[in-house]
XYZ file of C-alpha atoms in Angstrom:
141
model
C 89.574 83.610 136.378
C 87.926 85.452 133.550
C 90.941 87.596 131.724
C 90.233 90.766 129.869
C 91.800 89.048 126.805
C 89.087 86.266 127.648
C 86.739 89.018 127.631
C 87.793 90.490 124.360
C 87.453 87.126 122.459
C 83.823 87.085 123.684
C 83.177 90.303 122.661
C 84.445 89.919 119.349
C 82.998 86.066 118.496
C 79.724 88.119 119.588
C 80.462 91.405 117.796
C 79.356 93.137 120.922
C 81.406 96.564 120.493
C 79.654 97.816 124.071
C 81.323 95.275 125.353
C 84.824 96.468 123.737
C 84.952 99.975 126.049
C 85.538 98.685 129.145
C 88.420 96.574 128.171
C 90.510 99.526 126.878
C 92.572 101.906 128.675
C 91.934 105.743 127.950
C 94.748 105.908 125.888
C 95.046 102.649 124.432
C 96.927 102.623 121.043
C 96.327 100.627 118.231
C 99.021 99.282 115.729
C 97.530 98.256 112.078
C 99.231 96.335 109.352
C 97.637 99.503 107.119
C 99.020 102.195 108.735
C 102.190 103.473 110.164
C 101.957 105.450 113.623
C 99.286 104.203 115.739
C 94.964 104.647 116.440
C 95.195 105.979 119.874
C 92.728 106.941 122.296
C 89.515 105.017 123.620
C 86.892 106.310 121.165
C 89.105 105.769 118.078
C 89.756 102.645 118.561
C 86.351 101.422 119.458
C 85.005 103.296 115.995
C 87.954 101.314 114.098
C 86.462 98.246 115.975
C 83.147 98.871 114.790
C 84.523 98.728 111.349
C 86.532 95.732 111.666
C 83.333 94.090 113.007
C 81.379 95.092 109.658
C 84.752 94.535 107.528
C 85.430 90.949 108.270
C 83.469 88.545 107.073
C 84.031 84.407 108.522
C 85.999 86.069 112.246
C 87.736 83.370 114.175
C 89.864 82.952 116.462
C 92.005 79.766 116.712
C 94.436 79.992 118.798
C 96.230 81.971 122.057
C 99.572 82.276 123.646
C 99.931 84.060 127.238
C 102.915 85.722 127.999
C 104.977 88.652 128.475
C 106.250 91.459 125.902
C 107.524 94.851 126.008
C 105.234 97.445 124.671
C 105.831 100.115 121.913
C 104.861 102.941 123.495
C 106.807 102.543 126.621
C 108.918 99.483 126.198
C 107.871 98.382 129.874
C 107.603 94.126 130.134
C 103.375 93.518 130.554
C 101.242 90.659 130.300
C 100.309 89.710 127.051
C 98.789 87.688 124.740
C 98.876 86.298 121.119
C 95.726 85.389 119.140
C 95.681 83.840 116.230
C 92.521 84.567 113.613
C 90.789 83.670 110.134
C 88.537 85.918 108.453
C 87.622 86.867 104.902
C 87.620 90.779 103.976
C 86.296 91.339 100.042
C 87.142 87.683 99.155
C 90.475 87.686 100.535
C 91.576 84.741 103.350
C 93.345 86.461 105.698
C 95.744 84.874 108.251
C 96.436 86.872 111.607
C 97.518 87.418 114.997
C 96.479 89.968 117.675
C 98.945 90.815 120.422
C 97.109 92.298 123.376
C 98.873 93.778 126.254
C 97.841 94.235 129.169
C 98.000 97.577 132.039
C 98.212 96.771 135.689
C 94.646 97.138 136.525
C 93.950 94.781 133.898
C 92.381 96.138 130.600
C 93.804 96.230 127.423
C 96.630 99.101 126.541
C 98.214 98.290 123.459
C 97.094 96.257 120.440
C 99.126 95.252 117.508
C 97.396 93.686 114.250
C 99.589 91.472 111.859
C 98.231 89.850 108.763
C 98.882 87.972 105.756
C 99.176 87.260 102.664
C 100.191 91.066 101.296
C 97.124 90.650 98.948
C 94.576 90.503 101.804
C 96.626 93.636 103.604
C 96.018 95.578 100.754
C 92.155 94.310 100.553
C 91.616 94.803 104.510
C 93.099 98.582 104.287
C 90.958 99.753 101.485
C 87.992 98.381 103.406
C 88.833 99.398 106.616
C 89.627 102.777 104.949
C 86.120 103.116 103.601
C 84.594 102.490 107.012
C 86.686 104.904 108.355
C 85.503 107.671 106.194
C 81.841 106.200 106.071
C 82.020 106.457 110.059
C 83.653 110.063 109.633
C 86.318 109.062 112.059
C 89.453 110.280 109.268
C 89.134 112.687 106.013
C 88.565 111.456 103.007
C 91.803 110.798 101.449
């Protein structure tokens, strides 16, 4: 059976952001490693998506756990799943993991972003930043 995290990962290894919008929830929030409260909301998140598409450079995925966590918002138990990523944003390696919970019907709710090393943070929120304001989805700071 074809998940919506399976679904995701194909969307991403083919950058297909159409592909992205039926996977979220309406209100889907979005936890980043640059920014304290959450992206929330459908079309927010699938504009920061279409950055992080153009922003990483070398996107991979190599690995996945399947699970259960408790969510941020809510703190209910859902499915969820870990995915572990390379990429390169301005020259930086980054090491990450996605953790994607799921909703009961299936699609995607809640999405936290962890990376490392603190040097490729930094370079991945000054990109993803730019985007941002190219896109005109935040102010110029």
């Amino acid at each position: 059976m074809t998940t919506a995290v399976d679904r995701f990962r194909t969307a991403v290894d083919t950058r297909d952001l159409a592909a992205l919008e039926d996977l979220f929830t309406e209100d889907i929030r979005l936890y980043s490693p640059v920014k304290f409260t959450p992206f929330e909301g459908r079309p927010m998140v699938l504009g920061l998506f279409g950055v992080l598409l153009r922003t990483f450079e070398d996107f991979r995925y190599v690995g996945e756990f399947a699970g259960t966590a408790r969510t941020s918002a809510d703190g209910i138990e859902a499915p969820a799943a870990v995915l572990l990523f390379r990429a390169t944003v301005n020259g930086k390696e980054i090491h990450g993991i996605d953790l994607v919970h799921l909703a009961e019907d299936g699609q995607i709710k809640e999405f936290t972003v962890m990376v490392r090393p603190q040097s490729a943070v930094h370079a991945l929120g000054e990109a993803v930043l730019a985007g941002l304001v190219a896109d005109g989805l935040v102010p110029a700071p």
